[in-house]
Amino acid sequence: MGGSKKSYKIAVIPGDGIGKEIIDEGLKVVEAVSERYGFRLETEEYDFGGERYLRTGETLPASAIDELRGFDSIYLGAVGHPEVAPGILEKGILLRIRFELDQYINLRPVKLYPGVWHPLRDKGPEHIDYVVVRENTEGAYSGIGGTFKKSTADEVATQLDVNTRKGVERCVRYAFEYSKKRNRKKTLTVVDKANVLTYAGDLWRRTASEVAGDFPDVKLDFAFVDATCMWMVKNPEWFDVLVTNNMFGDIITDLAAMTQGGLGIAAGGNINPSGVSMFEPIHGSAPKYTGKNVACPIATVSAGGMMLETLGEEKAALMIEKAIVKATSEKHVRSLEAGKMGMGTREVGDLLSKFASEIPD
Ligand code: IPM
Ligand code: MN
């Protein structure tokens, strides 16, 4: 091992359920390309998740966030445990890392790979290739609100949708830059509900219109979130980059994932452009598939590719993408659905790392 090789420190959080299995395959492929392109990954595993919470009563230990700040990137499997009430692990681990590390962008590419079964009969890979930039640290996820007269007939619950000028502006700016860098249709669509949620909608639209002045070559467009859902199915080829708030982004990217063949392939990055980012498949921990070697690891492998791209290892990231395209287009992987891939989780990981080592540049 040459000590002069470039090296990245990666915090690995397998999490719950299928998290461990899929992250193992993700690491396998990421390591295959790291060898090929001459860099090293120093990984450190953290056992944050449901098991640890049930054992210790703690979601993240006090030192965790500061420790995570010391890494170049974070690679996450999935959190969510059937014996832990909903919200505890999600808020205590996933959202806490997103918020405290100020990963204000949730970047979710929507891309139909050749050969992948998907439900849109008249659409192909040439129609489904866009990116959702989801605001990732505020909106309805801010945790501001409360309950009043709980468990009575007069109970009140509020959950504030918080939109700050700073939060909106940095998100919109990132999306403009992304569209420019992507260099396809150069169209940014702001997705909102400005016809009803008028205060927030106005802030987003005004901010986007102002920031647009710095990006004269990117076309700015506005769409309501309900209509966007319709177009994602009917005319996905209209889209280039979509930018939206946390809640809408959460919802539309599950729909988007289905149009690209399912949660087995949809990846995302929680990005702090000047800090530590975290990459993960967008699916959950799928407890019923745990330990069965049936879950599709492609989303996690793809998230690993996004991680390498963000670290500056573009060639390695592209090779991961090529390996996935080969696996789908040549029908090596029969389906992206758990248990229907025609091979196991580990075997898909082996195949992708073989491809990623062999495909010519
Ligand atoms: C996602 C997930 C999370 C979210 C949950 C697990 C908190 O659905 O990453 O899309 O709502 O952001
Ligand atoms: Mn979600």
CSV table of N, CA and C in Angstrom, one decimal, residues 106-224:
chain,number,residue,atom,x,y,z
A,106,ASN,N,-31.0,18.0,-0.3
A,106,ASN,CA,-31.2,16.5,-0.5
A,106,ASN,C,-31.4,16.3,-2.0
A,107,LEU,N,-30.3,15.8,-2.6
A,107,LEU,CA,-30.2,15.7,-4.0
A,107,LEU,C,-30.6,14.3,-4.5
A,108,ARG,N,-31.7,14.2,-5.3
A,108,ARG,CA,-32.2,12.9,-5.7
A,108,ARG,C,-32.4,12.8,-7.2
A,109,PRO,N,-31.4,12.2,-7.9
A,109,PRO,CA,-31.5,12.0,-9.3
A,109,PRO,C,-32.6,11.0,-9.6
A,110,VAL,N,-33.3,11.3,-10.7
A,110,VAL,CA,-34.4,10.4,-11.2
A,110,VAL,C,-34.0,10.0,-12.6
A,111,LYS,N,-33.6,8.7,-12.7
A,111,LYS,CA,-33.0,8.3,-14.0
A,111,LYS,C,-33.5,6.9,-14.3
A,112,LEU,N,-34.1,6.7,-15.4
A,112,LEU,CA,-34.5,5.4,-15.8
A,112,LEU,C,-33.4,4.7,-16.5
A,113,TYR,N,-32.8,3.6,-16.0
A,113,TYR,CA,-31.7,3.0,-16.7
A,113,TYR,C,-32.3,2.0,-17.7
A,114,PRO,N,-31.5,1.8,-18.8
A,114,PRO,CA,-32.0,0.9,-19.8
A,114,PRO,C,-32.3,-0.5,-19.3
A,115,GLY,N,-33.3,-1.2,-19.7
A,115,GLY,CA,-33.6,-2.6,-19.3
A,115,GLY,C,-34.4,-2.7,-18.1
A,116,VAL,N,-34.7,-1.6,-17.4
A,116,VAL,CA,-35.4,-1.7,-16.1
A,116,VAL,C,-36.9,-1.6,-16.3
A,117,TRP,N,-37.6,-2.6,-15.6
A,117,TRP,CA,-39.0,-2.5,-15.7
A,117,TRP,C,-39.5,-1.3,-14.9
A,118,HIS,N,-40.5,-0.6,-15.5
A,118,HIS,CA,-41.1,0.5,-14.8
A,118,HIS,C,-42.5,0.7,-15.3
A,119,PRO,N,-43.4,1.4,-14.5
A,119,PRO,CA,-44.8,1.4,-14.9
A,119,PRO,C,-45.3,2.3,-16.0
A,120,LEU,N,-44.4,3.2,-16.5
A,120,LEU,CA,-44.9,4.1,-17.5
A,120,LEU,C,-44.7,3.6,-18.9
A,121,ARG,N,-45.8,3.0,-19.5
A,121,ARG,CA,-45.7,2.3,-20.7
A,121,ARG,C,-45.0,3.0,-21.9
A,122,ASP,N,-45.4,4.2,-22.0
A,122,ASP,CA,-44.9,4.9,-23.2
A,122,ASP,C,-43.6,5.7,-23.0
A,123,LYS,N,-42.9,5.5,-21.9
A,123,LYS,CA,-41.7,6.2,-21.6
A,123,LYS,C,-40.5,5.3,-21.6
A,124,GLY,N,-39.3,5.9,-21.9
A,124,GLY,CA,-38.1,5.1,-21.8
A,124,GLY,C,-37.0,6.0,-21.2
A,125,PRO,N,-35.8,5.4,-21.1
A,125,PRO,CA,-34.7,6.2,-20.5
A,125,PRO,C,-34.5,7.6,-21.1
A,126,GLU,N,-34.9,7.8,-22.3
A,126,GLU,CA,-34.7,9.1,-22.9
A,126,GLU,C,-35.7,10.1,-22.3
A,127,HIS,N,-36.7,9.6,-21.6
A,127,HIS,CA,-37.8,10.5,-21.1
A,127,HIS,C,-37.6,10.8,-19.6
A,128,ILE,N,-37.0,9.9,-18.9
A,128,ILE,CA,-36.9,10.0,-17.5
A,128,ILE,C,-35.5,10.2,-17.0
A,129,ASP,N,-35.1,11.4,-16.9
A,129,ASP,CA,-33.7,11.7,-16.5
A,129,ASP,C,-33.7,13.2,-16.0
A,130,TYR,N,-34.0,13.3,-14.7
A,130,TYR,CA,-34.0,14.7,-14.1
A,130,TYR,C,-33.6,14.6,-12.7
A,131,VAL,N,-33.5,15.7,-12.0
A,131,VAL,CA,-32.9,15.7,-10.6
A,131,VAL,C,-33.9,16.5,-9.7
A,132,VAL,N,-34.2,16.0,-8.6
A,132,VAL,CA,-34.9,16.8,-7.6
A,132,VAL,C,-34.0,17.3,-6.5
A,133,VAL,N,-34.0,18.6,-6.4
A,133,VAL,CA,-33.2,19.2,-5.3
A,133,VAL,C,-34.2,19.6,-4.2
A,134,ARG,N,-34.2,18.8,-3.1
A,134,ARG,CA,-35.1,19.0,-2.0
A,134,ARG,C,-34.4,19.7,-0.9
A,135,GLU,N,-35.1,20.8,-0.4
A,135,GLU,CA,-34.6,21.5,0.7
A,135,GLU,C,-34.6,20.5,1.9
A,136,ASN,N,-33.5,20.5,2.7
A,136,ASN,CA,-33.4,19.4,3.6
A,136,ASN,C,-33.2,19.7,5.1
A,137,THR,N,-33.4,21.0,5.4
A,137,THR,CA,-33.1,21.4,6.9
A,137,THR,C,-34.2,22.2,7.5
A,138,GLU,N,-35.3,22.5,6.7
A,138,GLU,CA,-36.4,23.3,7.3
A,138,GLU,C,-37.7,22.9,6.8
A,139,GLY,N,-38.6,23.8,6.5
A,139,GLY,CA,-40.0,23.4,6.1
A,139,GLY,C,-40.8,22.7,7.2
A,140,ALA,N,-41.6,21.8,6.9
A,140,ALA,CA,-42.4,21.1,7.9
A,140,ALA,C,-41.6,20.2,8.8
A,141,TYR,N,-40.3,20.0,8.4
A,141,TYR,CA,-39.4,19.1,9.1
A,141,TYR,C,-38.7,19.8,10.3
A,142,SER,N,-39.0,21.1,10.5
A,142,SER,CA,-38.2,21.9,11.5
A,142,SER,C,-38.5,21.5,12.9
A,143,GLY,N,-39.7,20.8,13.1
A,143,GLY,CA,-40.0,20.3,14.4
A,143,GLY,C,-40.6,21.4,15.3
A,144,ILE,N,-41.0,22.5,14.6
A,144,ILE,CA,-41.6,23.6,15.4
A,144,ILE,C,-43.2,23.4,15.4
A,145,GLY,N,-43.7,23.5,16.5
A,145,GLY,CA,-45.2,23.2,16.7
A,145,GLY,C,-45.4,22.6,18.0
A,146,GLY,N,-46.6,22.1,18.2
A,146,GLY,CA,-46.9,21.5,19.5
A,146,GLY,C,-48.3,21.0,19.6
A,147,THR,N,-48.6,20.4,20.8
A,147,THR,CA,-49.9,19.9,21.0
A,147,THR,C,-50.5,20.7,22.2
A,148,PHE,N,-51.8,20.7,22.2
A,148,PHE,CA,-52.6,21.4,23.2
A,148,PHE,C,-53.8,20.6,23.5
A,149,LYS,N,-54.1,20.4,24.8
A,149,LYS,CA,-55.3,19.6,25.2
A,149,LYS,C,-55.2,18.2,24.6
A,150,LYS,N,-54.0,17.7,24.7
A,150,LYS,CA,-53.8,16.3,24.1
A,150,LYS,C,-54.7,15.3,24.7
A,151,SER,N,-55.2,14.4,23.8
A,151,SER,CA,-56.0,13.3,24.2
A,151,SER,C,-57.4,13.7,24.8
A,152,THR,N,-57.8,14.9,24.4
A,152,THR,CA,-59.2,15.3,24.7
A,152,THR,C,-59.9,15.6,23.4
A,153,ALA,N,-61.2,15.9,23.5
A,153,ALA,CA,-61.9,16.2,22.3
A,153,ALA,C,-61.5,17.5,21.7
A,154,ASP,N,-60.8,18.3,22.5
A,154,ASP,CA,-60.4,19.6,22.0
A,154,ASP,C,-59.0,19.7,21.6
A,155,GLU,N,-58.4,18.5,21.4
A,155,GLU,CA,-57.0,18.5,21.0
A,155,GLU,C,-56.6,19.3,19.8
A,156,VAL,N,-55.5,20.0,19.9
A,156,VAL,CA,-54.9,20.8,18.8
A,156,VAL,C,-53.5,20.4,18.6
A,157,ALA,N,-53.2,20.2,17.3
A,157,ALA,CA,-51.8,19.9,16.9
A,157,ALA,C,-51.4,20.9,15.8
A,158,THR,N,-50.2,21.5,16.0
A,158,THR,CA,-49.7,22.4,15.0
A,158,THR,C,-48.3,21.9,14.6
A,159,GLN,N,-48.0,22.0,13.3
A,159,GLN,CA,-46.7,21.6,12.8
A,159,GLN,C,-46.3,22.7,11.8
A,160,LEU,N,-45.4,23.6,12.2
A,160,LEU,CA,-45.2,24.8,11.3
A,160,LEU,C,-44.3,24.5,10.1
A,161,ASP,N,-44.7,25.1,9.0
A,161,ASP,CA,-43.9,25.0,7.8
A,161,ASP,C,-43.0,26.2,7.8
A,162,VAL,N,-41.7,26.0,8.1
A,162,VAL,CA,-40.8,27.1,8.3
A,162,VAL,C,-40.0,27.3,7.0
A,163,ASN,N,-40.1,28.5,6.5
A,163,ASN,CA,-39.3,28.8,5.3
A,163,ASN,C,-38.5,30.1,5.5
A,164,THR,N,-37.2,30.0,5.5
A,164,THR,CA,-36.4,31.2,5.8
A,164,THR,C,-35.8,31.7,4.5
A,165,ARG,N,-35.6,33.0,4.4
A,165,ARG,CA,-35.0,33.6,3.2
A,165,ARG,C,-33.7,32.9,2.9
A,166,LYS,N,-32.9,32.8,4.0
A,166,LYS,CA,-31.5,32.2,3.8
A,166,LYS,C,-31.6,30.8,3.3
A,167,GLY,N,-32.5,30.0,4.0
A,167,GLY,CA,-32.7,28.6,3.6
A,167,GLY,C,-33.2,28.4,2.2
A,168,VAL,N,-34.1,29.2,1.8
A,168,VAL,CA,-34.7,29.1,0.4
A,168,VAL,C,-33.6,29.5,-0.6
A,169,GLU,N,-33.0,30.6,-0.3
A,169,GLU,CA,-32.0,31.2,-1.3
A,169,GLU,C,-30.9,30.2,-1.5
A,170,ARG,N,-30.3,29.6,-0.5
A,170,ARG,CA,-29.1,28.8,-0.7
A,170,ARG,C,-29.5,27.5,-1.5
A,171,CYS,N,-30.8,27.1,-1.2
A,171,CYS,CA,-31.3,25.9,-1.9
A,171,CYS,C,-31.5,26.1,-3.4
A,172,VAL,N,-32.2,27.2,-3.6
A,172,VAL,CA,-32.5,27.6,-5.0
A,172,VAL,C,-31.2,27.9,-5.8
A,173,ARG,N,-30.3,28.5,-5.1
A,173,ARG,CA,-29.0,28.8,-5.8
A,173,ARG,C,-28.3,27.5,-6.2
A,174,TYR,N,-28.3,26.6,-5.3
A,174,TYR,CA,-27.7,25.3,-5.5
A,174,TYR,C,-28.3,24.7,-6.8
A,175,ALA,N,-29.7,24.8,-6.8
A,175,ALA,CA,-30.4,24.1,-7.9
A,175,ALA,C,-30.1,24.8,-9.3
A,176,PHE,N,-30.0,26.1,-9.2
A,176,PHE,CA,-29.6,26.8,-10.5
A,176,PHE,C,-28.2,26.4,-10.9
A,177,GLU,N,-27.3,26.3,-10.0
A,177,GLU,CA,-26.0,25.9,-10.3
A,177,GLU,C,-26.0,24.5,-10.9
A,178,TYR,N,-26.8,23.7,-10.3
A,178,TYR,CA,-26.8,22.3,-10.7
A,178,TYR,C,-27.3,22.2,-12.1
A,179,SER,N,-28.4,22.9,-12.4
A,179,SER,CA,-28.9,22.9,-13.8
A,179,SER,C,-27.9,23.4,-14.8
A,180,LYS,N,-27.2,24.4,-14.4
A,180,LYS,CA,-26.1,25.0,-15.3
A,180,LYS,C,-25.0,23.9,-15.5
A,181,LYS,N,-24.6,23.3,-14.5
A,181,LYS,CA,-23.5,22.3,-14.6
A,181,LYS,C,-24.0,21.1,-15.3
A,182,ARG,N,-25.2,20.7,-15.2
A,182,ARG,CA,-25.8,19.6,-15.8
A,182,ARG,C,-25.8,19.8,-17.3
A,183,ASN,N,-26.1,21.0,-17.7
A,183,ASN,CA,-26.0,21.4,-19.1
A,183,ASN,C,-26.9,20.6,-20.0
A,184,ARG,N,-28.1,20.3,-19.6
A,184,ARG,CA,-29.1,19.6,-20.5
A,184,ARG,C,-30.1,20.6,-21.0
A,185,LYS,N,-31.3,20.6,-20.4
A,185,LYS,CA,-32.3,21.5,-20.8
A,185,LYS,C,-32.2,22.9,-20.2
A,186,LYS,N,-31.3,23.0,-19.2
A,186,LYS,CA,-31.1,24.2,-18.4
A,186,LYS,C,-32.4,24.9,-18.0
A,187,THR,N,-33.2,24.1,-17.4
A,187,THR,CA,-34.5,24.6,-16.9
A,187,THR,C,-34.6,24.2,-15.4
A,188,LEU,N,-34.9,25.2,-14.6
A,188,LEU,CA,-35.2,25.0,-13.2
A,188,LEU,C,-36.6,25.2,-12.9
A,189,THR,N,-37.3,24.2,-12.4
A,189,THR,CA,-38.7,24.3,-12.0
A,189,THR,C,-38.9,24.4,-10.5
A,190,VAL,N,-39.4,25.5,-10.0
A,190,VAL,CA,-39.7,25.6,-8.6
A,190,VAL,C,-41.1,24.9,-8.4
A,191,VAL,N,-41.1,23.9,-7.5
A,191,VAL,CA,-42.3,23.2,-7.2
A,191,VAL,C,-42.9,23.6,-5.9
A,192,ASP,N,-44.1,24.1,-5.9
A,192,ASP,CA,-44.7,24.7,-4.6
A,192,ASP,C,-46.2,24.5,-4.7
A,193,LYS,N,-46.8,25.2,-3.7
A,193,LYS,CA,-48.3,25.2,-3.7
A,193,LYS,C,-48.7,26.7,-3.5
A,194,ALA,N,-48.1,27.5,-4.4
A,194,ALA,CA,-48.3,29.0,-4.2
A,194,ALA,C,-49.7,29.5,-4.4
A,195,ASN,N,-50.6,28.6,-4.8
A,195,ASN,CA,-52.0,29.0,-5.0
A,195,ASN,C,-52.7,28.9,-3.7
A,196,VAL,N,-52.2,28.2,-2.7
A,196,VAL,CA,-52.9,28.1,-1.4
A,196,VAL,C,-51.9,28.5,-0.3
A,197,LEU,N,-50.7,27.9,-0.3
A,197,LEU,CA,-49.7,28.3,0.7
A,197,LEU,C,-49.0,29.5,0.2
A,198,THR,N,-49.7,30.6,0.3
A,198,THR,CA,-49.3,31.8,-0.5
A,198,THR,C,-48.1,32.5,0.2
A,199,TYR,N,-47.9,32.5,1.5
A,199,TYR,CA,-46.8,33.2,2.1
A,199,TYR,C,-45.5,32.5,1.7
A,200,ALA,N,-45.5,31.2,1.9
A,200,ALA,CA,-44.3,30.4,1.6
A,200,ALA,C,-44.0,30.4,0.1
A,201,GLY,N,-45.1,30.2,-0.7
A,201,GLY,CA,-45.0,30.2,-2.1
A,201,GLY,C,-44.4,31.5,-2.6
A,202,ASP,N,-44.8,32.6,-2.1
A,202,ASP,CA,-44.3,33.9,-2.5
A,202,ASP,C,-42.9,34.0,-2.2
A,203,LEU,N,-42.5,33.6,-1.0
A,203,LEU,CA,-41.0,33.7,-0.6
A,203,LEU,C,-40.2,32.9,-1.6
A,204,TRP,N,-40.6,31.6,-1.9
A,204,TRP,CA,-39.9,30.8,-2.9
A,204,TRP,C,-39.8,31.4,-4.3
A,205,ARG,N,-40.9,31.9,-4.7
A,205,ARG,CA,-41.0,32.4,-6.1
A,205,ARG,C,-40.2,33.7,-6.3
A,206,ARG,N,-40.3,34.6,-5.3
A,206,ARG,CA,-39.6,35.8,-5.3
A,206,ARG,C,-38.1,35.6,-5.2
A,207,THR,N,-37.7,34.7,-4.3
A,207,THR,CA,-36.3,34.4,-4.1
A,207,THR,C,-35.7,33.8,-5.4
A,208,ALA,N,-36.5,32.9,-6.0
A,208,ALA,CA,-36.0,32.2,-7.2
A,208,ALA,C,-35.9,33.2,-8.4
A,209,SER,N,-36.8,34.1,-8.4
A,209,SER,CA,-36.8,35.1,-9.5
A,209,SER,C,-35.6,36.0,-9.3
A,210,GLU,N,-35.3,36.4,-8.1
A,210,GLU,CA,-34.1,37.2,-7.9
A,210,GLU,C,-32.8,36.5,-8.2
A,211,VAL,N,-32.7,35.3,-7.7
A,211,VAL,CA,-31.5,34.5,-7.9
A,211,VAL,C,-31.3,34.3,-9.4
A,212,ALA,N,-32.4,34.2,-10.1
A,212,ALA,CA,-32.3,33.9,-11.6
A,212,ALA,C,-31.5,34.9,-12.3
A,213,GLY,N,-31.4,36.1,-11.8
A,213,GLY,CA,-30.6,37.2,-12.4
A,213,GLY,C,-29.1,36.8,-12.5
A,214,ASP,N,-28.7,35.9,-11.6
A,214,ASP,CA,-27.3,35.4,-11.7
A,214,ASP,C,-27.1,34.3,-12.6
A,215,PHE,N,-28.2,33.8,-13.2
A,215,PHE,CA,-28.1,32.6,-14.1
A,215,PHE,C,-28.9,32.8,-15.3
A,216,PRO,N,-28.5,33.8,-16.1
A,216,PRO,CA,-29.3,34.2,-17.3
A,216,PRO,C,-29.5,33.0,-18.3
A,217,ASP,N,-28.6,32.0,-18.3
A,217,ASP,CA,-28.7,30.9,-19.3
A,217,ASP,C,-29.6,29.8,-18.7
A,218,VAL,N,-30.1,29.9,-17.5
A,218,VAL,CA,-31.1,28.9,-17.0
A,218,VAL,C,-32.5,29.4,-17.0
A,219,LYS,N,-33.4,28.6,-17.6
A,219,LYS,CA,-34.8,29.1,-17.6
A,219,LYS,C,-35.5,28.8,-16.3
A,220,LEU,N,-36.2,29.7,-15.8
A,220,LEU,CA,-36.9,29.5,-14.5
A,220,LEU,C,-38.4,29.3,-14.8
A,221,ASP,N,-38.9,28.2,-14.1
A,221,ASP,CA,-40.3,27.8,-14.3
A,221,ASP,C,-40.9,27.6,-13.0
A,222,PHE,N,-42.2,27.7,-12.9
A,222,PHE,CA,-42.9,27.4,-11.6
A,222,PHE,C,-44.0,26.3,-11.9
A,223,ALA,N,-44.2,25.4,-10.9
A,223,ALA,CA,-45.3,24.4,-11.1
A,223,ALA,C,-45.8,24.1,-9.7
A,224,PHE,N,-47.1,23.9,-9.6
A,224,PHE,CA,-47.8,23.4,-8.4
A,224,PHE,C,-47.4,22.0,-8.1
